[in-house]
Short mmCIF file of C-alpha atoms and ligand atoms in Angstrom, two decimals:
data_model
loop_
_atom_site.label_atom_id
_atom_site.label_comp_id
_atom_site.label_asym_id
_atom_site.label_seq_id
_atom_site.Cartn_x
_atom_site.Cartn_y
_atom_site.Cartn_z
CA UNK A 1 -19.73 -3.98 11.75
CA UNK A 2 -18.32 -4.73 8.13
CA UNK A 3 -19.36 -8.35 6.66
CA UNK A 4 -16.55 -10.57 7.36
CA UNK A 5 -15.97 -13.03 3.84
CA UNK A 6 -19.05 -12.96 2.09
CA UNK A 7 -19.43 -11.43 -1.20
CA UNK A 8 -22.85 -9.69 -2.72
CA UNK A 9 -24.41 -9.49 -5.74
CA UNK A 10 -26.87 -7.02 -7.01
CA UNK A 11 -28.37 -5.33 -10.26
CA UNK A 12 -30.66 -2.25 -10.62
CA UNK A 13 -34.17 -3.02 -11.99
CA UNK A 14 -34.28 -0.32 -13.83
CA UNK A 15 -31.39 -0.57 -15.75
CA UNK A 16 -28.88 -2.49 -17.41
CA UNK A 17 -26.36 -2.32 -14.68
CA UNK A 18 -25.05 -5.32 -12.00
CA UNK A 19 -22.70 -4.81 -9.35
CA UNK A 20 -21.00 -6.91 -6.52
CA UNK A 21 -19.46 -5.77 -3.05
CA UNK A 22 -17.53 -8.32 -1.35
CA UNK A 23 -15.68 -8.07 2.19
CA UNK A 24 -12.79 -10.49 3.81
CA UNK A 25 -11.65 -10.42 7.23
CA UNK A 26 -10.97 -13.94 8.35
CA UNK A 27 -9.59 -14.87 5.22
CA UNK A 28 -7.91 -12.09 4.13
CA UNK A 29 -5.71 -12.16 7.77
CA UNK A 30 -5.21 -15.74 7.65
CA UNK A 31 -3.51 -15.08 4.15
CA UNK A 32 -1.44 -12.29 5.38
CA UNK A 33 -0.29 -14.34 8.36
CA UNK A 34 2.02 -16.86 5.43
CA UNK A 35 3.67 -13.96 3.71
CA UNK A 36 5.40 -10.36 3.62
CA UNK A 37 4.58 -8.07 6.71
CA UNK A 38 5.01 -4.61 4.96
CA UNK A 39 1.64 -2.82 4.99
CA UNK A 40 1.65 -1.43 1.59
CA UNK A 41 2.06 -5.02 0.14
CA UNK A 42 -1.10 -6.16 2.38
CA UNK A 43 -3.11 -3.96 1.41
CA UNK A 44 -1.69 -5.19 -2.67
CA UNK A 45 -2.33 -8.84 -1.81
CA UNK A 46 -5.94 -7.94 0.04
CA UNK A 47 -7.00 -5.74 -3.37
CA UNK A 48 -6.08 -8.99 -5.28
CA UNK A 49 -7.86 -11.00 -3.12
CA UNK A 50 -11.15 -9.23 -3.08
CA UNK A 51 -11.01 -8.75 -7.32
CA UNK A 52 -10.84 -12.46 -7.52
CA UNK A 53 -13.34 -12.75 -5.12
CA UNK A 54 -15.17 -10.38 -7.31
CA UNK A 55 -14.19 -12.33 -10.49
CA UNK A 56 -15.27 -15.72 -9.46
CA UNK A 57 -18.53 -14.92 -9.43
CA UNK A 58 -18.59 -14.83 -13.37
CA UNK A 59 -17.08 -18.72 -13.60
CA UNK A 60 -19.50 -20.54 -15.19
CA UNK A 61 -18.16 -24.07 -14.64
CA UNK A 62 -15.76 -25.97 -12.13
CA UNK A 63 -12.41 -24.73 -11.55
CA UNK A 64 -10.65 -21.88 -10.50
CA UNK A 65 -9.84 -18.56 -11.22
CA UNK A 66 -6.38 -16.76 -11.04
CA UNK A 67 -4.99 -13.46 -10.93
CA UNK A 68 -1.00 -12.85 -11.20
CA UNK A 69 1.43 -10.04 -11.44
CA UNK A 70 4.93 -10.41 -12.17
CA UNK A 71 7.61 -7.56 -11.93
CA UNK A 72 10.79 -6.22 -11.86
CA UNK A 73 10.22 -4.24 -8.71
CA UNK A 74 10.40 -5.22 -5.10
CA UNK A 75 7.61 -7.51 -5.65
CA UNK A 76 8.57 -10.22 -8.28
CA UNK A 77 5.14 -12.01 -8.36
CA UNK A 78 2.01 -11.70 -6.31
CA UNK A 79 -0.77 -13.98 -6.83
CA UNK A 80 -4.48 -14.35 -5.43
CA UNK A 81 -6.77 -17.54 -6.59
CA UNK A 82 -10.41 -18.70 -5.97
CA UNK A 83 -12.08 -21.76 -6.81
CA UNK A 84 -15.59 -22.44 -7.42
CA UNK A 85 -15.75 -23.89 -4.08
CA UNK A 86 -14.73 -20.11 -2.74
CA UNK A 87 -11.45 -20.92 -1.44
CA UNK A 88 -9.09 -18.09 -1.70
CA UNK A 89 -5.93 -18.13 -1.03
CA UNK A 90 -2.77 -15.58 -2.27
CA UNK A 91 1.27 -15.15 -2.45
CA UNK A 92 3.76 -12.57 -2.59
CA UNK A 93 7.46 -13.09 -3.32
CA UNK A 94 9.71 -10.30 -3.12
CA UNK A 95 13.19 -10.01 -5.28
CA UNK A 96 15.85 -10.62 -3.40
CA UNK A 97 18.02 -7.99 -4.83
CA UNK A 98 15.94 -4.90 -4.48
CA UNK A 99 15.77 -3.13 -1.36
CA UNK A 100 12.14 -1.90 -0.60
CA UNK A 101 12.29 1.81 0.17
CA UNK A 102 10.64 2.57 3.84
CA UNK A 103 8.36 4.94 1.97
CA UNK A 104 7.12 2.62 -0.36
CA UNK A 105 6.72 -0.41 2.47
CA UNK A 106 4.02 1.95 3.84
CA UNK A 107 2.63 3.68 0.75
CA UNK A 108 3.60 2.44 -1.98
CA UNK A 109 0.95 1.81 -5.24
CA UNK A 110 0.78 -1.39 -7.61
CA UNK A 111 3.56 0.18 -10.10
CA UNK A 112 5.63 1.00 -6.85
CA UNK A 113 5.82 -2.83 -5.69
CA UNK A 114 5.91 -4.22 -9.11
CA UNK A 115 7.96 -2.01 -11.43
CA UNK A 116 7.48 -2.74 -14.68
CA UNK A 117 5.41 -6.10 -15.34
CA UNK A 118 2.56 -7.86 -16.42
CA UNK A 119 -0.62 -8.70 -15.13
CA UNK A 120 -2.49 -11.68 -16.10
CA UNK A 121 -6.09 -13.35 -15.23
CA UNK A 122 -6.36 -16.92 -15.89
CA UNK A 123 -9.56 -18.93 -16.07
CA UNK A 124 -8.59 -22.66 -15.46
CA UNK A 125 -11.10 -25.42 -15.62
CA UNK A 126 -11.11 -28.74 -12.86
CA UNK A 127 -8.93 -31.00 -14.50
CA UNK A 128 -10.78 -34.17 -14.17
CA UNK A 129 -10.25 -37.82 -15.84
CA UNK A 130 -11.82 -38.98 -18.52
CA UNK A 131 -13.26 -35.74 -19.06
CA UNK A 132 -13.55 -35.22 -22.57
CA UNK A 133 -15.08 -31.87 -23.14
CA UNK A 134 -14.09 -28.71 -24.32
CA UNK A 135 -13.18 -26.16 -21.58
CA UNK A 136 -9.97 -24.61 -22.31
CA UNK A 137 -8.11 -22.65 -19.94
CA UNK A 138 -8.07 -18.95 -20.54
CA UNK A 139 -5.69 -16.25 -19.61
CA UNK A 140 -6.06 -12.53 -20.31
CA UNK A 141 -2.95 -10.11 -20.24
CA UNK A 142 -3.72 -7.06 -18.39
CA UNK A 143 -1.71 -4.21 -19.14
CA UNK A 144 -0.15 -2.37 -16.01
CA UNK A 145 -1.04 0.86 -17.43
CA UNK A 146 -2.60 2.17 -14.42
CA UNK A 147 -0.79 2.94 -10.82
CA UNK A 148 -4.03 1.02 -8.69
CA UNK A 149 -5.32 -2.65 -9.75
CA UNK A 150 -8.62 -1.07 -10.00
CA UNK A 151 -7.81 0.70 -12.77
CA UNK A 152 -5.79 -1.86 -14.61
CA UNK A 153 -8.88 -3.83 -13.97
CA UNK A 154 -10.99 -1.24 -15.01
CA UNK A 155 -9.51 -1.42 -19.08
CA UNK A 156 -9.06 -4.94 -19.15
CA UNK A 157 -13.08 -5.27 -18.70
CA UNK A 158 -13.56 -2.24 -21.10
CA UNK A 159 -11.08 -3.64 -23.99
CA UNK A 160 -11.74 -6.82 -23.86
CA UNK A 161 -15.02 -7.60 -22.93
CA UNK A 162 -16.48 -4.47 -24.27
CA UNK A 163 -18.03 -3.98 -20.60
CA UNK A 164 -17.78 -0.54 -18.93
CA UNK A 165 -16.60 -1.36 -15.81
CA UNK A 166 -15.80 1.01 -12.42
CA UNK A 167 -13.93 -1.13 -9.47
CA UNK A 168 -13.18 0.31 -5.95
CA UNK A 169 -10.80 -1.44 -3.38
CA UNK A 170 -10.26 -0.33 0.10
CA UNK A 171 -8.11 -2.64 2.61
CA UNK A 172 -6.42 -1.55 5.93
CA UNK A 173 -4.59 -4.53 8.50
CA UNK A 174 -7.82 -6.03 9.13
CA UNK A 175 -10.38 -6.34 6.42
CA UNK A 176 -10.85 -5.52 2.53
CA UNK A 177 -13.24 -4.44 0.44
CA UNK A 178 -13.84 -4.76 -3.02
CA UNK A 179 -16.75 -3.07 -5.15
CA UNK A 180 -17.72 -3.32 -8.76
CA UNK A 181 -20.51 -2.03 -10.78
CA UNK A 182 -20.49 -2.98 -14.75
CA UNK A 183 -22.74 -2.28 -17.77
CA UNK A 184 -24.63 -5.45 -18.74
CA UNK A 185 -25.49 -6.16 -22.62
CA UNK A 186 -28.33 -3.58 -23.09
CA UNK A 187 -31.52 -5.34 -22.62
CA UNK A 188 -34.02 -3.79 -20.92
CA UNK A 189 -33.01 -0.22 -22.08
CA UNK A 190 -33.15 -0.23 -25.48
CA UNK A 191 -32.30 3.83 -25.78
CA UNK A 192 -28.42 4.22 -25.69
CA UNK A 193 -28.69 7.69 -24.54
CA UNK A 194 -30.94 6.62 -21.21
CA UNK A 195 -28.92 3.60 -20.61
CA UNK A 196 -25.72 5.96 -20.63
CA UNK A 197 -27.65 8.55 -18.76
CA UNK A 198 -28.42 5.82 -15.50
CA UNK A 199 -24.71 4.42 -15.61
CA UNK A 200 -23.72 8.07 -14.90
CA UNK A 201 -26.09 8.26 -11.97
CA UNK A 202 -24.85 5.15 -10.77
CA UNK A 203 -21.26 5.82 -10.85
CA UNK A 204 -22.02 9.72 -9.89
CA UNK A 205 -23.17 7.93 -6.36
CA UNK A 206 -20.73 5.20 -6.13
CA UNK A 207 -18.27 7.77 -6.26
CA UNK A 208 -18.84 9.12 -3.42
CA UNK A 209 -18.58 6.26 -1.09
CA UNK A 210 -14.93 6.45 1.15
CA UNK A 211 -12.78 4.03 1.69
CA UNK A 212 -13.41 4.07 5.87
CA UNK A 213 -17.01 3.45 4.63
CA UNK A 214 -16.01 0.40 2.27
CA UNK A 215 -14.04 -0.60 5.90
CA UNK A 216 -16.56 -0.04 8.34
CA UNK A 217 -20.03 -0.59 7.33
CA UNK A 218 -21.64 -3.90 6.54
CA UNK A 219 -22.83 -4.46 2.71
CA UNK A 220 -26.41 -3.61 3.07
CA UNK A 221 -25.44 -0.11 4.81
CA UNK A 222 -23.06 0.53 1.99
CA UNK A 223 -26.01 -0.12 -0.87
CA UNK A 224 -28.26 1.80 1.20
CA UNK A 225 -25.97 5.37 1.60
CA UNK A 226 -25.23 4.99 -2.09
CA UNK A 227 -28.64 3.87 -4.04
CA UNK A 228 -31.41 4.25 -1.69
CA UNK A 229 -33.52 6.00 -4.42
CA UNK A 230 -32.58 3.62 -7.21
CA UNK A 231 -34.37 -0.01 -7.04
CA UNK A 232 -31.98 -2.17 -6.38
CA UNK A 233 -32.31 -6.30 -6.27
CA UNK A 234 -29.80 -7.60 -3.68
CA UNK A 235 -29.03 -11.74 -3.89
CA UNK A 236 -28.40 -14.08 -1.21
CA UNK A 237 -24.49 -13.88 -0.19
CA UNK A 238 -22.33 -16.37 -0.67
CA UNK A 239 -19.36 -16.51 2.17
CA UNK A 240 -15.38 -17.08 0.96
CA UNK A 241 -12.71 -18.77 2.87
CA UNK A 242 -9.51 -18.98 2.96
CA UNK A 243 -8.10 -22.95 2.03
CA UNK A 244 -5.32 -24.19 0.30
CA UNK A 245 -4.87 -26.74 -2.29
CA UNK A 246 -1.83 -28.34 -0.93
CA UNK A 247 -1.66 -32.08 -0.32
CA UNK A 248 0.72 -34.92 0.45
CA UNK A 249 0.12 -36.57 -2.91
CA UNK A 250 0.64 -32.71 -4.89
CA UNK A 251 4.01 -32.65 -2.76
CA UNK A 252 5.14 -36.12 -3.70
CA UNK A 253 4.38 -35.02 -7.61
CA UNK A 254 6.41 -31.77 -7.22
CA UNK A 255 9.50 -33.91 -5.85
CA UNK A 256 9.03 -36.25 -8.33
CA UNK A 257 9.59 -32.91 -11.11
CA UNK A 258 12.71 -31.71 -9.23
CA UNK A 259 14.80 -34.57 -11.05
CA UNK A 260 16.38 -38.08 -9.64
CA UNK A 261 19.95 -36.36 -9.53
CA UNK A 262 18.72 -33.14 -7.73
CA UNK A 263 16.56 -35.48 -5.38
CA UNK A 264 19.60 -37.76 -4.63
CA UNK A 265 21.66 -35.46 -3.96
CA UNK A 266 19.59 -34.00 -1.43
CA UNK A 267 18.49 -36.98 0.39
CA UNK A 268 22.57 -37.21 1.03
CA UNK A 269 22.60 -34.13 2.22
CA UNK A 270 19.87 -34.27 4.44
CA UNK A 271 18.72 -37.84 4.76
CA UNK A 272 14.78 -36.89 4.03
CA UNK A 273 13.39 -34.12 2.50
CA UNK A 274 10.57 -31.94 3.74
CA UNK A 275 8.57 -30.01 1.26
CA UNK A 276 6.51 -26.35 3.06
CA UNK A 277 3.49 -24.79 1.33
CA UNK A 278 4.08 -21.49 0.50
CA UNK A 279 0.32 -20.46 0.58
CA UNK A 280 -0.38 -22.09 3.76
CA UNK A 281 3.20 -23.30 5.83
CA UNK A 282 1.81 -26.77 5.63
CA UNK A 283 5.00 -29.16 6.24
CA UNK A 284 5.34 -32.17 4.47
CA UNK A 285 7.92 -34.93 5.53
CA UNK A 286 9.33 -37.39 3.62
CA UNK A 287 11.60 -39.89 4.49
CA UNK A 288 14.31 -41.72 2.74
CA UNK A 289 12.54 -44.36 1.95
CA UNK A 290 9.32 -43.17 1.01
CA UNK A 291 11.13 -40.87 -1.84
CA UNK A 292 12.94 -43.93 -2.90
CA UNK A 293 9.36 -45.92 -3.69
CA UNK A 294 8.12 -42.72 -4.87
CA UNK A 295 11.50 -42.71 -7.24
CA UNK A 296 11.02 -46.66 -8.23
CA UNK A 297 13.57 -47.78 -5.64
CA UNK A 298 16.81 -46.81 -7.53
CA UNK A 299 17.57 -44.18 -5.19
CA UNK A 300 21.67 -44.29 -5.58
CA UNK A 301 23.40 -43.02 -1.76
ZN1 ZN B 401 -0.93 -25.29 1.29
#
């Protein structure tokens, strides 16, 4: 049985070397259930999913973590989040005016759905009043320069943040896996040429783990197949849901951006407006006269 949302941690005793392997089922469905139903662009959205799974675990304070492609392709933006409370949740919009080949539907990679585009991670801190620190948000560009997200992935970590970096997703209709193993700052190898010599190992026998196996077997099995002869340290897990951010009072500020003459016009047309989450199909009514107070009252119709 695979592990259904939780996420592992590990590192190697031996070396400087951590890795994670994390797994969503429940989630990762309940996500699929809100947007496109073509199988090549659920197993996209489940690969971004698991990396940001993946990613969280390196947010140091409160907030949330983001990871967003935009294109000129079939897919015009997909989008996966966590927060440091583990809540995931995801989106895919497609553009309207390009057809999306049968082959690709069912095959096709991240350059395939998204065309030309850009990729971007975005670290955003809890807003939170009178809070007068210093946590900026931070966003990375990613360059698309690789046809998988693992391998985009894979050069952000290395360019950036100097970190050698391998990342493996596998993800099928019902679950999706996501595995990482990274250099760490040397530390306790202090010869380059040993340190370089273990990271080999280690990625010699991640490599050889399949995709059915990423699927199939729970996270322990996994470590076990690939590193049973290297000491490994394997942390508590910590389990990932799927929840979304939406609320009546996030609704009523969105209306509130649209503009009075845009709002007016359409409480003629319609006589109330309702407002749906994208993320999560969450319906939010509001009648006339609750957008009028939320307008001061001036509502002209
Ligand atoms: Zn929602």
């Amino acid at each position: 049985m695979p592990s259904n949302d939780l996420l592992h941690r590990f590192l190697f005793d031996d070396c400087d070397v951590r890795g994670e392997i994390v797994t969503l089922g429940d989630s990762y469905r309940e996500v699929l259930s809100h947007n496109p139903q073509q199988p090549a662009i659920h197993r996209l959205l489940g690969e971004f999913l698991a990396a940001v799974g993946l990613l969280s675990s390196t947010l140091k304070f409160d907030g949330k973590i983001i990871l967003q492609a935009r294109g000129d392709g079939a897919i015009s933006t997909i989008m996966a989040e966590c927060n440091h409370h583990n809540n995931l949740r995801g989106i895919v919009r497609l553009n309207s005016e390009i057809e999306l080949s049968e082959d690709i539907a069912i095959q096709g990679n991240l350059q395939q759905l998204l065309g030309n585009g850009v990729l971007v991670i975005t670290i955003e801190p809890q807003r939170r009043e009178n809070f007068s620190g210093t946590i900026e948000r931070h966003q990375g560009i990613v360059p698309m320069d690789a046809d998988n997200l693992a391998g985009c992935l894979e050069h952000y970590f290395s360019q950036s943040e100097q970190l050698a970096t391998k990342m493996w997703f596998a993800a099928n209709e019902e679950s999706v896996t996501g595995f990482l193993i990274q250099a760490l700052p040397q530390q306790l190898i202090t010869n380059e040429e040993d340190n370089r010599d273990k990271w080999e190992t280690i990625i010699t026998l991640a490599n050889t783990i399949k995709s059915d196996e990423l699927l199939e077997l729970d996270h322990s099995t996994v470590l076990y197949r690939l590193f049973n002869e290297q000491p490994l340290r394997l942390f508590e897990p910590k389990a990932l849901r799927f929840a979304c951010s939406c609320s009546r009072e996030r609704s009523a500020d969105a209306l509130l951006t649209i503009g009075k003459e845009e709002v007016e016009s359409l409480l003629v047309e319609k006589g109330s407006i309702d407002i749906d989450c994208q993320f999560c199909n969450q319906h939010y009514h509001f009648s006339a006269e609750e957008v009028r107070g939320l307008l001061g009252g001036d509502v002209l119709h």
